[in-house]
Short mmCIF file of C-alpha atoms in Angstrom, two decimals:
data_model
loop_
_atom_site.label_atom_id
_atom_site.label_comp_id
_atom_site.label_asym_id
_atom_site.label_seq_id
_atom_site.Cartn_x
_atom_site.Cartn_y
_atom_site.Cartn_z
CA MET A 208 -21.05 12.77 -7.01
CA LYS A 209 -23.30 12.35 -9.99
CA GLU A 210 -22.82 10.31 -13.14
CA ALA A 211 -24.06 12.36 -16.08
CA SER A 212 -24.13 12.16 -19.82
CA LEU A 213 -23.15 15.67 -20.94
CA THR A 214 -23.07 17.21 -24.41
CA ILE A 215 -20.02 19.11 -25.62
CA THR A 216 -21.07 22.61 -26.67
CA GLU A 217 -17.58 24.02 -27.18
CA ASN A 218 -14.05 22.58 -27.44
CA SER A 219 -11.62 25.30 -28.48
CA ARG A 220 -7.92 26.08 -28.19
CA LEU A 221 -7.17 28.89 -25.72
CA ALA A 222 -3.36 28.95 -25.73
CA ALA A 223 -0.44 26.66 -26.55
CA SER A 224 -1.70 23.08 -25.79
CA VAL A 225 -4.52 24.50 -23.65
CA TYR A 226 -8.17 23.89 -24.51
CA ARG A 227 -11.54 24.91 -23.12
CA MET A 228 -14.40 22.46 -23.18
CA ARG A 229 -17.94 23.46 -22.30
CA LEU A 230 -20.50 20.81 -21.48
CA ALA A 231 -24.26 21.05 -21.09
CA GLY A 232 -26.67 18.72 -19.32
CA GLY A 233 -27.51 17.67 -15.78
CA ALA A 234 -24.11 17.94 -14.12
CA GLY A 235 -25.54 18.11 -10.57
CA ASP A 236 -23.61 20.32 -8.15
CA ASN A 237 -20.02 21.38 -8.78
CA LEU A 238 -18.21 23.62 -6.30
CA PRO A 239 -14.98 25.62 -6.67
CA GLY A 240 -11.99 23.30 -6.26
CA GLN A 241 -13.93 20.16 -7.12
CA PHE A 242 -13.20 18.11 -10.23
CA VAL A 243 -14.96 15.87 -12.69
CA ASN A 244 -13.81 12.49 -14.04
CA VAL A 245 -14.29 12.06 -17.75
CA ARG A 246 -14.67 8.72 -19.52
CA LEU A 247 -13.10 8.81 -22.96
CA PRO A 248 -13.72 6.41 -25.84
CA GLY A 249 -10.96 3.81 -26.10
CA LEU A 250 -9.38 4.50 -22.71
CA PHE A 251 -9.92 2.41 -19.59
CA LEU A 252 -9.40 4.90 -16.77
CA ARG A 253 -11.30 8.16 -16.57
CA ARG A 254 -9.39 11.45 -16.70
CA PRO A 255 -9.80 13.87 -13.77
CA ILE A 256 -10.18 17.54 -14.82
CA SER A 257 -10.72 20.47 -12.45
CA VAL A 258 -13.90 22.52 -12.73
CA CYS A 259 -13.10 25.96 -14.18
CA ASP A 260 -16.65 27.27 -14.00
CA PHE A 261 -20.19 26.08 -13.41
CA ASP A 262 -23.37 28.11 -13.59
CA GLY A 263 -25.84 25.35 -12.79
CA GLU A 264 -26.18 24.37 -16.44
CA THR A 265 -22.91 24.75 -18.28
CA LEU A 266 -19.75 23.10 -17.00
CA THR A 267 -16.48 24.67 -18.16
CA LEU A 268 -13.25 22.67 -18.14
CA ILE A 269 -9.82 23.96 -19.15
CA TYR A 270 -7.20 21.31 -19.81
CA LYS A 271 -3.71 20.98 -21.22
CA THR A 272 -2.83 18.21 -23.66
CA VAL A 273 -0.23 16.25 -21.71
CA GLY A 274 -0.89 12.66 -22.83
CA ARG A 275 -3.19 10.32 -24.70
CA GLY A 276 -6.28 11.13 -22.67
CA THR A 277 -6.17 14.89 -22.98
CA GLU A 278 -5.07 14.65 -26.64
CA LEU A 279 -8.12 12.51 -27.29
CA MET A 280 -10.27 15.07 -25.46
CA ALA A 281 -8.91 17.87 -27.66
CA GLY A 282 -10.07 16.00 -30.75
CA LEU A 283 -13.71 15.72 -29.67
CA GLU A 284 -16.28 17.76 -31.58
CA PRO A 285 -19.20 19.80 -30.20
CA GLY A 286 -22.35 17.69 -30.15
CA ALA A 287 -20.55 14.61 -28.82
CA GLU A 288 -21.73 13.10 -25.54
CA LEU A 289 -19.39 12.37 -22.65
CA ASP A 290 -19.90 10.17 -19.59
CA VAL A 291 -18.77 12.37 -16.70
CA LEU A 292 -18.67 11.79 -12.94
CA CYS A 293 -19.44 15.27 -11.57
CA GLY A 294 -18.93 17.07 -8.27
CA LEU A 295 -15.96 15.02 -7.06
CA GLY A 296 -13.67 15.79 -4.16
CA HIS A 297 -13.52 18.40 -1.46
CA GLY A 298 -13.12 21.95 -2.80
CA TYR A 299 -11.93 25.29 -1.47
CA ASP A 300 -13.38 26.70 1.75
CA LEU A 301 -15.43 29.74 0.69
CA ASP A 302 -16.42 30.68 4.25
CA ALA A 303 -12.93 30.96 5.75
CA PRO A 304 -12.52 34.36 7.41
CA CYS A 305 -10.70 36.78 5.11
CA ALA A 306 -11.22 40.13 3.39
CA LYS A 307 -8.44 40.09 0.81
CA PRO A 308 -7.89 36.61 -0.59
CA LEU A 309 -4.91 35.90 -2.82
CA LEU A 310 -5.37 33.32 -5.57
CA ILE A 311 -2.20 31.81 -7.05
CA GLY A 312 -2.30 29.56 -10.08
CA GLY A 313 0.44 27.98 -12.13
CA GLY A 314 -0.30 26.81 -15.68
CA VAL A 315 -3.30 24.48 -15.75
CA GLY A 316 -3.57 25.15 -12.02
CA VAL A 317 -5.22 28.45 -13.01
CA PRO A 318 -8.67 27.10 -14.12
CA PRO A 319 -10.14 26.04 -10.74
CA LEU A 320 -9.19 29.45 -9.32
CA TYR A 321 -11.44 31.19 -11.85
CA TYR A 322 -14.60 29.62 -10.38
CA LEU A 323 -13.26 30.32 -6.89
CA ALA A 324 -12.56 33.99 -7.77
CA LYS A 325 -16.09 34.37 -9.10
CA GLU A 326 -17.61 33.06 -5.88
CA LEU A 327 -15.29 35.08 -3.62
CA VAL A 328 -16.07 38.30 -5.55
CA LYS A 329 -19.77 37.47 -5.20
CA ASN A 330 -19.19 37.23 -1.44
CA GLY A 331 -17.77 40.78 -1.44
CA LYS A 332 -14.07 39.92 -1.16
CA ALA A 333 -11.29 42.00 -2.76
CA VAL A 334 -9.61 39.25 -4.78
CA SER A 335 -6.02 39.40 -6.02
CA ALA A 336 -4.81 36.81 -8.49
CA VAL A 337 -1.27 35.85 -9.48
CA LEU A 338 -1.21 33.75 -12.63
CA GLY A 339 2.03 32.07 -13.62
CA PHE A 340 2.96 30.55 -16.98
CA ASN A 341 6.16 29.47 -18.73
CA THR A 342 5.86 31.82 -21.72
CA ALA A 343 3.51 34.46 -23.16
CA ASP A 344 1.96 32.03 -25.64
CA GLU A 345 0.75 29.84 -22.75
CA VAL A 346 -1.15 32.66 -21.02
CA PHE A 347 -4.91 32.30 -20.75
CA TYR A 348 -7.80 33.80 -18.74
CA GLU A 349 -5.98 37.00 -17.73
CA GLU A 350 -8.88 39.11 -19.07
CA GLU A 351 -11.49 36.80 -17.58
CA PHE A 352 -10.04 37.30 -14.08
CA ARG A 353 -9.88 41.08 -14.65
CA SER A 354 -13.52 41.09 -15.80
CA LEU A 355 -14.52 39.59 -12.46
CA GLY A 356 -12.86 42.58 -10.77
CA CYS A 357 -9.71 40.80 -9.59
CA ALA A 358 -6.36 42.60 -9.29
CA VAL A 359 -4.32 40.40 -11.65
CA THR A 360 -0.53 39.99 -11.72
CA LEU A 361 1.00 37.89 -14.50
CA ALA A 362 4.31 36.10 -14.24
CA THR A 363 6.15 34.19 -16.96
CA ALA A 364 9.27 32.14 -16.41
CA ASP A 365 10.95 33.61 -19.52
CA GLY A 366 9.74 37.17 -18.89
CA SER A 367 7.82 37.36 -22.18
CA ARG A 368 4.75 38.67 -20.30
CA GLY A 369 4.34 40.32 -16.91
CA VAL A 370 6.84 39.75 -14.12
CA ARG A 371 9.88 37.68 -15.13
CA GLY A 372 10.07 34.63 -12.92
CA PHE A 373 7.77 32.40 -10.90
CA VAL A 374 4.56 33.26 -9.06
CA THR A 375 6.65 33.51 -5.88
CA ASP A 376 8.41 36.53 -7.49
CA ALA A 377 5.11 38.31 -8.06
CA LEU A 378 3.21 38.02 -4.77
CA PRO A 379 1.40 41.21 -3.67
CA ASN A 380 1.40 42.34 -0.04
CA GLY A 381 -1.62 42.85 2.20
CA CYS A 382 -3.58 39.71 1.50
CA ASP A 383 -4.93 37.73 4.44
CA ARG A 384 -5.55 34.23 3.00
CA PHE A 385 -4.29 32.33 -0.02
CA TYR A 386 -5.70 29.70 -2.33
CA ALA A 387 -3.33 27.92 -4.70
CA CYS A 388 -3.29 25.34 -7.46
CA GLY A 389 -0.33 24.36 -9.59
CA PRO A 390 2.70 22.10 -9.80
CA LEU A 391 4.03 20.63 -6.56
CA PRO A 392 7.32 22.65 -6.51
CA MET A 393 5.24 25.84 -6.84
CA LEU A 394 2.97 24.85 -3.97
CA LYS A 395 5.95 24.00 -1.77
CA ALA A 396 7.66 27.31 -2.61
CA LEU A 397 4.46 29.21 -1.75
CA CYS A 398 4.20 27.54 1.63
CA GLY A 399 7.80 28.52 2.27
CA LYS A 400 7.19 32.13 1.38
CA LEU A 401 3.70 32.94 2.62
CA THR A 402 2.87 33.19 6.32
CA ILE A 403 -0.89 33.72 5.93
CA PRO A 404 -3.36 30.81 6.19
CA GLY A 405 -4.13 29.04 2.97
CA GLN A 406 -5.41 26.08 1.03
CA LEU A 407 -3.74 24.18 -1.79
CA SER A 408 -5.08 21.84 -4.43
CA LEU A 409 -3.02 18.72 -5.13
CA GLU A 410 -2.80 16.64 -8.26
CA GLU A 411 -2.21 12.88 -8.38
CA ARG A 412 -2.72 10.01 -10.78
CA MET A 413 -6.10 8.53 -9.91
CA GLY A 414 -7.77 5.19 -10.45
CA CYS A 415 -11.42 5.88 -9.68
CA GLY A 416 -11.63 9.52 -8.55
CA PHE A 417 -14.24 8.80 -5.87
CA GLY A 418 -12.39 7.14 -3.02
CA ALA A 419 -12.60 3.44 -3.78
CA CYS A 420 -9.16 2.40 -4.99
CA MET A 421 -6.77 4.32 -2.69
CA GLY A 422 -4.58 5.01 -5.70
CA CYS A 423 -4.04 8.72 -5.03
CA SER A 424 -3.31 8.79 -1.30
CA VAL A 425 -1.10 11.38 0.37
CA GLU A 426 0.35 11.34 3.88
CA THR A 427 -0.94 14.28 5.90
CA ALA A 428 -0.64 15.57 9.45
CA HIS A 429 -3.86 13.66 10.13
CA GLY A 430 -2.88 10.38 8.49
CA ALA A 431 -3.35 9.08 4.98
CA LYS A 432 -5.89 11.01 2.92
CA ARG A 433 -7.21 10.43 -0.57
CA VAL A 434 -6.53 13.32 -2.97
CA CYS A 435 -9.77 12.45 -4.79
CA ARG A 436 -11.98 12.34 -1.71
CA GLU A 437 -10.66 14.31 1.29
CA GLY A 438 -8.81 16.49 -1.25
CA PRO A 439 -7.86 17.69 -3.78
CA VAL A 440 -7.92 20.84 -1.62
CA PHE A 441 -6.06 20.66 1.70
CA ASP A 442 -5.30 23.24 4.39
CA ARG A 443 -1.60 24.14 4.32
CA GLU A 444 -1.17 22.78 7.88
CA GLU A 445 -2.25 19.33 6.76
CA LEU A 446 0.51 18.93 4.19
CA LEU A 447 3.78 17.48 5.41
CA TRP A 448 6.47 19.67 3.85
CA MET B 262 -38.20 -16.09 -13.22
CA VAL B 263 -34.63 -17.40 -13.31
CA ASN B 264 -32.71 -18.50 -10.21
CA THR B 265 -29.50 -16.60 -9.47
CA LYS B 266 -29.05 -17.91 -5.90
CA VAL B 267 -25.87 -19.83 -5.20
CA ASP B 268 -24.40 -21.39 -2.08
CA LEU B 269 -20.89 -20.31 -1.19
CA CYS B 270 -19.37 -22.51 1.52
CA GLY B 271 -22.70 -22.94 3.28
CA ILE B 272 -23.84 -19.32 3.04
CA ALA B 273 -26.53 -18.43 0.51
CA LEU B 274 -25.90 -15.60 -1.93
CA ASP B 275 -28.85 -13.93 -3.71
CA ASN B 276 -26.62 -13.78 -6.76
CA PRO B 277 -23.01 -14.68 -7.52
CA VAL B 278 -21.82 -11.08 -8.03
CA ILE B 279 -19.15 -9.93 -5.55
CA PRO B 280 -17.17 -6.68 -5.87
CA ALA B 281 -13.51 -7.58 -5.36
CA SER B 282 -11.25 -6.42 -2.57
CA GLY B 283 -9.43 -3.15 -3.21
CA THR B 284 -12.03 -1.87 -5.64
CA PHE B 285 -14.90 -1.35 -3.21
CA GLY B 286 -13.36 0.07 -0.03
CA PHE B 287 -15.57 -0.83 2.93
CA GLY B 288 -18.67 -0.33 0.81
CA TYR B 289 -19.90 3.05 1.96
CA GLU B 290 -18.57 5.13 -0.97
CA PHE B 291 -20.76 2.95 -3.19
CA ALA B 292 -23.67 2.93 -0.72
CA GLU B 293 -23.97 6.67 -1.44
CA LEU B 294 -24.71 5.76 -5.05
CA TYR B 295 -26.92 2.67 -4.82
CA ASP B 296 -28.27 0.14 -2.35
CA ILE B 297 -25.31 -2.25 -2.16
CA ASN B 298 -27.55 -4.92 -0.61
CA CYS B 299 -28.42 -5.91 -4.18
CA LEU B 300 -24.97 -7.55 -4.39
CA GLY B 301 -24.30 -11.18 -3.50
CA THR B 302 -21.75 -9.82 -1.04
CA PHE B 303 -18.51 -7.85 -1.40
CA SER B 304 -14.93 -8.41 -0.35
CA PHE B 305 -13.68 -5.51 1.72
CA LYS B 306 -10.35 -3.69 1.44
CA GLY B 307 -7.36 -5.94 2.17
CA THR B 308 -6.62 -5.71 5.87
CA THR B 309 -3.31 -6.31 7.63
CA ARG B 310 -2.25 -6.58 11.26
CA GLU B 311 -0.72 -3.08 11.33
CA ALA B 312 -1.86 0.10 9.55
CA ARG B 313 -0.19 0.68 6.19
CA PHE B 314 0.14 3.71 3.93
CA GLY B 315 1.21 1.52 1.04
CA ASN B 316 3.60 2.44 -1.75
CA PRO B 317 4.68 5.90 -2.90
CA THR B 318 2.64 7.57 -5.67
CA PRO B 319 2.15 7.46 -8.59
CA ARG B 320 0.64 4.06 -8.06
CA ILE B 321 -1.89 3.92 -10.92
CA ALA B 322 -1.26 3.56 -14.65
CA GLU B 323 -3.48 3.29 -17.72
CA CYS B 324 -3.18 0.21 -19.97
CA THR B 325 -4.99 -1.01 -23.05
CA ALA B 326 -8.29 -2.37 -21.71
CA GLY B 327 -7.04 -2.26 -18.17
CA MET B 328 -4.94 -0.60 -15.52
CA ILE B 329 -2.00 -1.17 -13.22
CA ASN B 330 -2.19 -0.47 -9.50
CA ALA B 331 0.60 -0.54 -6.96
CA VAL B 332 -1.37 0.66 -3.94
CA GLY B 333 0.39 -1.79 -1.64
CA LEU B 334 -2.36 -2.72 0.80
CA GLN B 335 -3.10 0.71 2.25
CA ASN B 336 -5.42 0.08 5.20
CA PRO B 337 -5.93 1.33 8.76
CA GLY B 338 -4.93 -2.00 10.38
CA ILE B 339 -7.15 -4.73 11.81
CA GLU B 340 -7.97 -2.97 15.08
CA ARG B 341 -9.34 0.14 13.40
CA VAL B 342 -11.06 -1.93 10.72
CA ILE B 343 -12.98 -3.68 13.50
CA SER B 344 -13.61 -0.60 15.65
CA GLU B 345 -14.32 1.96 12.89
CA GLU B 346 -14.90 0.45 9.46
CA LEU B 347 -17.10 -2.54 10.32
CA PRO B 348 -19.64 -0.49 12.33
CA LYS B 349 -19.92 1.95 9.39
CA LEU B 350 -20.20 -0.94 6.95
CA LYS B 351 -22.93 -2.53 9.05
CA LYS B 352 -25.13 0.54 8.62
CA VAL B 353 -25.18 0.20 4.84
CA PHE B 354 -24.77 -3.54 4.23
CA HIS B 355 -26.94 -6.13 5.93
CA LYS B 356 -25.60 -9.36 4.46
CA PRO B 357 -22.54 -11.37 5.49
CA VAL B 358 -19.44 -9.63 4.11
CA MET B 359 -16.24 -11.21 2.86
CA ALA B 360 -13.22 -10.12 4.90
CA ASN B 361 -10.03 -9.86 2.86
CA VAL B 362 -6.82 -10.40 4.84
CA SER B 363 -3.16 -10.09 4.00
CA GLY B 364 0.02 -10.54 6.00
CA PHE B 365 3.79 -10.58 6.11
CA SER B 366 4.17 -13.72 8.21
CA VAL B 367 2.08 -16.79 9.01
CA GLU B 368 1.53 -15.31 12.49
CA ASP B 369 0.19 -12.07 10.95
CA TYR B 370 -2.42 -13.97 8.99
CA ALA B 371 -3.47 -16.02 12.03
CA TYR B 372 -3.64 -12.95 14.29
CA THR B 373 -5.78 -10.91 11.89
CA CYS B 374 -8.07 -13.81 11.00
CA GLY B 375 -8.45 -14.71 14.69
CA LEU B 376 -9.81 -11.23 15.43
CA LEU B 377 -12.13 -11.29 12.41
CA ASP B 378 -13.49 -14.69 13.46
CA ARG B 379 -15.34 -12.93 16.31
CA GLU B 380 -17.05 -10.45 13.98
CA GLU B 381 -20.63 -11.47 13.36
CA GLN B 382 -20.95 -9.65 10.06
CA VAL B 383 -18.00 -11.46 8.51
CA GLY B 384 -19.26 -14.42 6.52
CA TRP B 385 -16.07 -15.63 4.87
CA LEU B 386 -12.36 -14.95 5.22
CA GLU B 387 -10.66 -14.36 1.90
CA VAL B 388 -6.97 -14.84 2.56
CA ASN B 389 -4.81 -12.98 0.08
CA VAL B 390 -1.56 -14.88 -0.49
CA SER B 391 -1.12 -13.08 -3.77
CA CYS B 392 -0.60 -9.33 -3.45
CA PRO B 393 2.07 -8.40 -6.02
CA ASN B 394 2.66 -4.98 -4.47
CA VAL B 395 4.31 -5.73 -1.16
CA HIS B 396 7.80 -7.02 -0.52
CA GLY B 397 8.63 -9.84 1.83
CA GLY B 398 5.08 -11.07 2.05
CA GLY B 399 1.84 -11.14 0.14
CA MET B 400 2.52 -12.91 -3.09
CA SER B 401 5.49 -14.85 -1.77
CA PHE B 402 3.07 -17.05 0.23
CA GLY B 403 1.08 -17.75 -2.90
CA THR B 404 3.87 -18.74 -5.25
CA GLU B 405 4.92 -21.86 -3.41
CA PRO B 406 2.54 -24.73 -2.51
CA ARG B 407 4.08 -25.43 0.91
CA ALA B 408 3.92 -21.78 2.04
CA ALA B 409 0.34 -21.40 0.79
CA ALA B 410 -0.62 -24.57 2.68
CA GLU B 411 1.06 -23.32 5.84
CA VAL B 412 -0.92 -20.06 5.78
CA THR B 413 -4.12 -22.03 5.10
CA ARG B 414 -3.54 -24.34 8.08
CA ALA B 415 -2.69 -21.44 10.40
CA VAL B 416 -5.84 -19.56 9.46
CA LYS B 417 -8.07 -22.63 9.66
CA ALA B 418 -6.79 -23.20 13.21
CA VAL B 419 -8.13 -19.82 14.41
CA THR B 420 -11.53 -19.63 12.73
CA HIS B 421 -14.75 -21.53 12.17
CA LYS B 422 -15.70 -19.28 9.26
CA PRO B 423 -15.15 -20.53 5.72
CA VAL B 424 -11.60 -19.80 4.55
CA ILE B 425 -11.12 -18.88 0.90
CA ILE B 426 -7.55 -18.60 -0.33
CA LYS B 427 -6.99 -15.95 -3.02
CA LEU B 428 -4.32 -17.06 -5.48
CA SER B 429 -1.78 -15.29 -7.61
CA PRO B 430 -1.59 -15.89 -11.36
CA ASN B 431 2.13 -15.03 -11.27
CA VAL B 432 3.19 -18.68 -10.94
CA THR B 433 4.13 -21.52 -13.26
CA ASP B 434 1.57 -24.00 -11.92
CA ILE B 435 -1.45 -22.49 -10.19
CA VAL B 436 -3.16 -25.88 -9.97
CA SER B 437 -0.51 -27.31 -7.62
CA ILE B 438 -0.94 -24.32 -5.30
CA ALA B 439 -4.73 -24.62 -5.33
CA ARG B 440 -4.45 -28.35 -4.53
CA ALA B 441 -2.04 -27.64 -1.67
CA CYS B 442 -4.52 -25.15 -0.18
CA GLU B 443 -7.41 -27.58 -0.53
CA ASP B 444 -5.37 -30.35 1.12
CA ALA B 445 -4.53 -27.94 3.97
CA GLY B 446 -8.22 -27.38 4.64
CA ALA B 447 -9.22 -24.40 2.49
CA ASP B 448 -12.99 -24.15 2.09
CA GLY B 449 -12.71 -22.32 -1.23
CA ILE B 450 -10.28 -20.85 -3.73
CA SER B 451 -10.57 -17.43 -5.34
CA LEU B 452 -8.57 -16.40 -8.38
CA ILE B 453 -6.97 -14.54 -10.00
CA ASN B 454 -5.27 -11.67 -8.24
CA THR B 455 -3.62 -9.15 -10.58
CA LEU B 456 -0.90 -10.00 -13.09
CA LEU B 457 2.45 -8.38 -12.45
CA GLY B 458 2.97 -5.67 -15.05
CA MET B 459 4.59 -2.31 -15.76
CA ARG B 460 4.45 0.77 -18.01
CA ILE B 461 7.17 3.23 -18.99
CA ASP B 462 6.62 6.97 -19.43
CA LEU B 463 8.01 7.59 -22.91
CA LYS B 464 8.89 11.23 -22.27
CA ARG B 465 10.92 10.46 -19.15
CA GLY B 466 12.05 6.96 -20.07
CA ARG B 467 11.14 5.92 -16.52
CA PRO B 468 8.51 3.58 -15.07
CA VAL B 469 5.10 5.27 -14.65
CA ILE B 470 4.60 3.51 -11.30
CA ALA B 471 6.84 4.79 -8.48
CA ASN B 472 7.29 1.21 -7.30
CA THR B 473 8.28 0.24 -10.90
CA MET B 474 5.80 -2.65 -11.17
CA GLY B 475 2.23 -3.22 -10.17
CA GLY B 476 -0.79 -5.44 -10.60
CA PHE B 477 -2.44 -5.45 -14.01
CA SER B 478 -6.23 -5.83 -14.04
CA GLY B 479 -9.22 -5.01 -16.22
CA PRO B 480 -10.96 -6.61 -19.22
CA ALA B 481 -7.61 -7.38 -20.90
CA ILE B 482 -6.86 -10.14 -18.36
CA PHE B 483 -10.25 -11.90 -18.63
CA PRO B 484 -9.10 -14.75 -20.93
CA VAL B 485 -6.10 -15.50 -18.68
CA ALA B 486 -8.30 -15.49 -15.59
CA LEU B 487 -10.93 -17.65 -17.25
CA ARG B 488 -8.31 -20.22 -18.27
CA MET B 489 -6.95 -20.44 -14.71
CA VAL B 490 -10.45 -20.71 -13.19
CA TYR B 491 -11.13 -23.54 -15.63
CA GLN B 492 -7.91 -25.37 -14.70
CA VAL B 493 -8.26 -24.91 -10.95
CA SER B 494 -11.96 -25.76 -10.73
CA LYS B 495 -11.28 -29.00 -12.61
CA ALA B 496 -8.59 -29.92 -10.12
CA VAL B 497 -10.24 -29.10 -6.77
CA SER B 498 -13.58 -30.04 -5.25
CA VAL B 499 -14.05 -26.94 -3.06
CA PRO B 500 -15.95 -23.94 -4.48
CA VAL B 501 -14.00 -21.59 -6.75
CA ILE B 502 -14.61 -17.86 -7.03
CA GLY B 503 -13.59 -16.54 -10.44
CA MET B 504 -12.32 -13.04 -11.03
CA GLY B 505 -10.18 -11.05 -13.42
CA GLY B 506 -11.51 -8.55 -15.93
CA VAL B 507 -15.19 -9.29 -15.35
CA SER B 508 -17.27 -6.33 -16.46
CA CYS B 509 -20.70 -7.56 -17.55
CA ALA B 510 -23.29 -10.26 -16.87
CA GLU B 511 -22.05 -12.31 -19.84
CA ASP B 512 -18.57 -12.39 -18.27
CA VAL B 513 -20.15 -13.70 -15.04
CA ILE B 514 -21.87 -16.48 -16.98
CA GLU B 515 -18.64 -17.35 -18.83
CA MET B 516 -16.68 -17.53 -15.56
CA MET B 517 -19.32 -19.84 -14.09
CA MET B 518 -19.26 -22.06 -17.16
CA ALA B 519 -15.49 -22.28 -16.60
CA GLY B 520 -16.18 -23.60 -13.11
CA ALA B 521 -16.72 -20.62 -10.80
CA ARG B 522 -19.46 -20.82 -8.18
CA ALA B 523 -19.36 -17.06 -7.62
CA VAL B 524 -17.67 -14.21 -9.47
CA GLU B 525 -15.80 -11.17 -8.25
CA VAL B 526 -15.84 -7.87 -10.10
CA GLY B 527 -12.80 -5.65 -9.65
CA ALA B 528 -11.47 -2.87 -11.86
CA ALA B 529 -14.89 -2.36 -13.49
CA ASN B 530 -16.09 -0.73 -10.23
CA LEU B 531 -13.42 1.94 -10.54
CA VAL B 532 -14.41 3.21 -13.99
CA ASP B 533 -18.14 2.57 -13.62
CA PRO B 534 -19.16 3.05 -9.98
CA PHE B 535 -22.50 1.42 -10.80
CA ALA B 536 -20.88 -1.71 -12.32
CA GLY B 537 -21.91 -4.02 -9.45
CA LYS B 538 -25.56 -3.01 -9.57
CA ARG B 539 -25.61 -3.01 -13.38
CA ILE B 540 -24.25 -6.58 -13.53
CA VAL B 541 -26.65 -7.85 -10.85
CA GLU B 542 -29.61 -6.28 -12.64
CA SER B 543 -28.66 -7.48 -16.11
CA LEU B 544 -27.82 -11.05 -15.07
CA PRO B 545 -31.40 -12.48 -15.21
CA ALA B 546 -32.00 -11.14 -18.73
CA ALA B 547 -28.60 -12.43 -19.89
CA MET B 548 -29.49 -15.86 -18.45
CA GLU B 549 -32.92 -15.87 -20.09
CA LYS B 550 -31.40 -15.02 -23.44
CA LEU B 551 -29.21 -18.12 -23.15
CA GLY B 552 -32.04 -20.30 -21.85
CA ILE B 553 -30.48 -20.68 -18.39
CA GLU B 554 -33.14 -21.15 -15.71
CA ASN B 555 -30.93 -21.94 -12.77
CA ILE B 556 -27.46 -20.44 -12.59
CA ASN B 557 -26.20 -23.46 -10.64
CA ASP B 558 -26.79 -25.57 -13.76
CA ILE B 559 -23.97 -23.85 -15.65
CA ILE B 560 -21.20 -24.12 -13.04
CA GLY B 561 -18.37 -25.97 -14.78
CA LYS B 562 -20.49 -26.62 -17.87
CA ALA B 563 -17.42 -26.22 -20.07
CA HIS B 564 -15.51 -29.00 -18.29
#
């Protein structure tokens, strides 16, 4: 964890209610699956946002405007400084044995998988990605995943782009490990359908984001764990569903 | 050179700044960020006889200048706190620590405090009779003078360490409860715990917190806390620890002028992990600016 004052270099709309913010400055280390906690002017609690990409200098966040915090974020202009706690949580396991990883993202669960895909491709893996959205106008980062060399399948709930239905209707065969991030019903459905080993990233309302307040705890096979500290990424076997 | 040293129930503190229970874990998350030995002490995560997961999530909500939590005393239970947490704490914190205890019966409190009495690193017992987030216990002991006195007596009977009773603001007359605790042998009073509050999700028309209500804390409650610290410290002769919305050195000074001998810092630690260190380091300059040479001189100055 590192507290950093970062400068916004980009804050642009990517799709319906979805924005990309790029931040420059000393953000420390940020690994795939980790998140940052952003302090926003006028709000008391920080807002946790998953890391979409990090190249050592520029931190990329993709977020959806779902409430006051993210709406406030969307209104910030490039040049503004933000107080950000960086490198939080326990991310995806990049060294787990697999040759053909399958990445499954739903909505704003897609962003952390982009950074993961980049690292897995770098490690010589043949990455497949299934990206699920409600409608065509919510789709983002399809091309970015393709540019990395991923085999991308799109799914939309209303059928306006790609496969009609949920990500569970669009899963390719032949993959040997999965990595998922998205809404809880999607994660549960995936665990019901997939038999390969996998890791899932959970979301929870957080107080601090670094393990102090116990606000975001989840019961696991190994006792109570903090989504912000031992998570947000958990092995599928740990989750009790 | 100003003096920030205070005496809390016979134990010297380098400064009056104490991170509050539930906002500082068992210290080691913060020890990764800074040397927590700069603090006066800290009050560790509320500990109960048995392990508890606490309430269902969501158990955190944003408020104007504050937050609501309904964690519900999640902790590994007294046995694991002693066997696992205290040894880890000891590696990073070398001063006496304040042990925060909660219970669901008078026997629970006595049992847990009896075990903590044997722990060398524990300086004080802070007995929480004021948790708003658990049913059938916690706050119910702190809303009635006789029950608060009964817990105080039971704990005093099992320990030689100073016993500080942590009071709830969710009462009509906090002074009568503080007096009852003092009469029952309490060595100190700490206040305030969180104020019972709630938020509603406008889109769903349902409470944000799964448990409906929770404890409201943060800068918004500072004036309420200050008023209660003022009232209680005027009414009792034992030391009072003030807390509630403290987030800077000036707030510490104001709490002490209201009558606090030491000051706990809670929610501020959650949004600024360096809050404890920042307040400790800025306290001398804030004192100098006000012409305060010895912090003990301002305790209860406003009385």
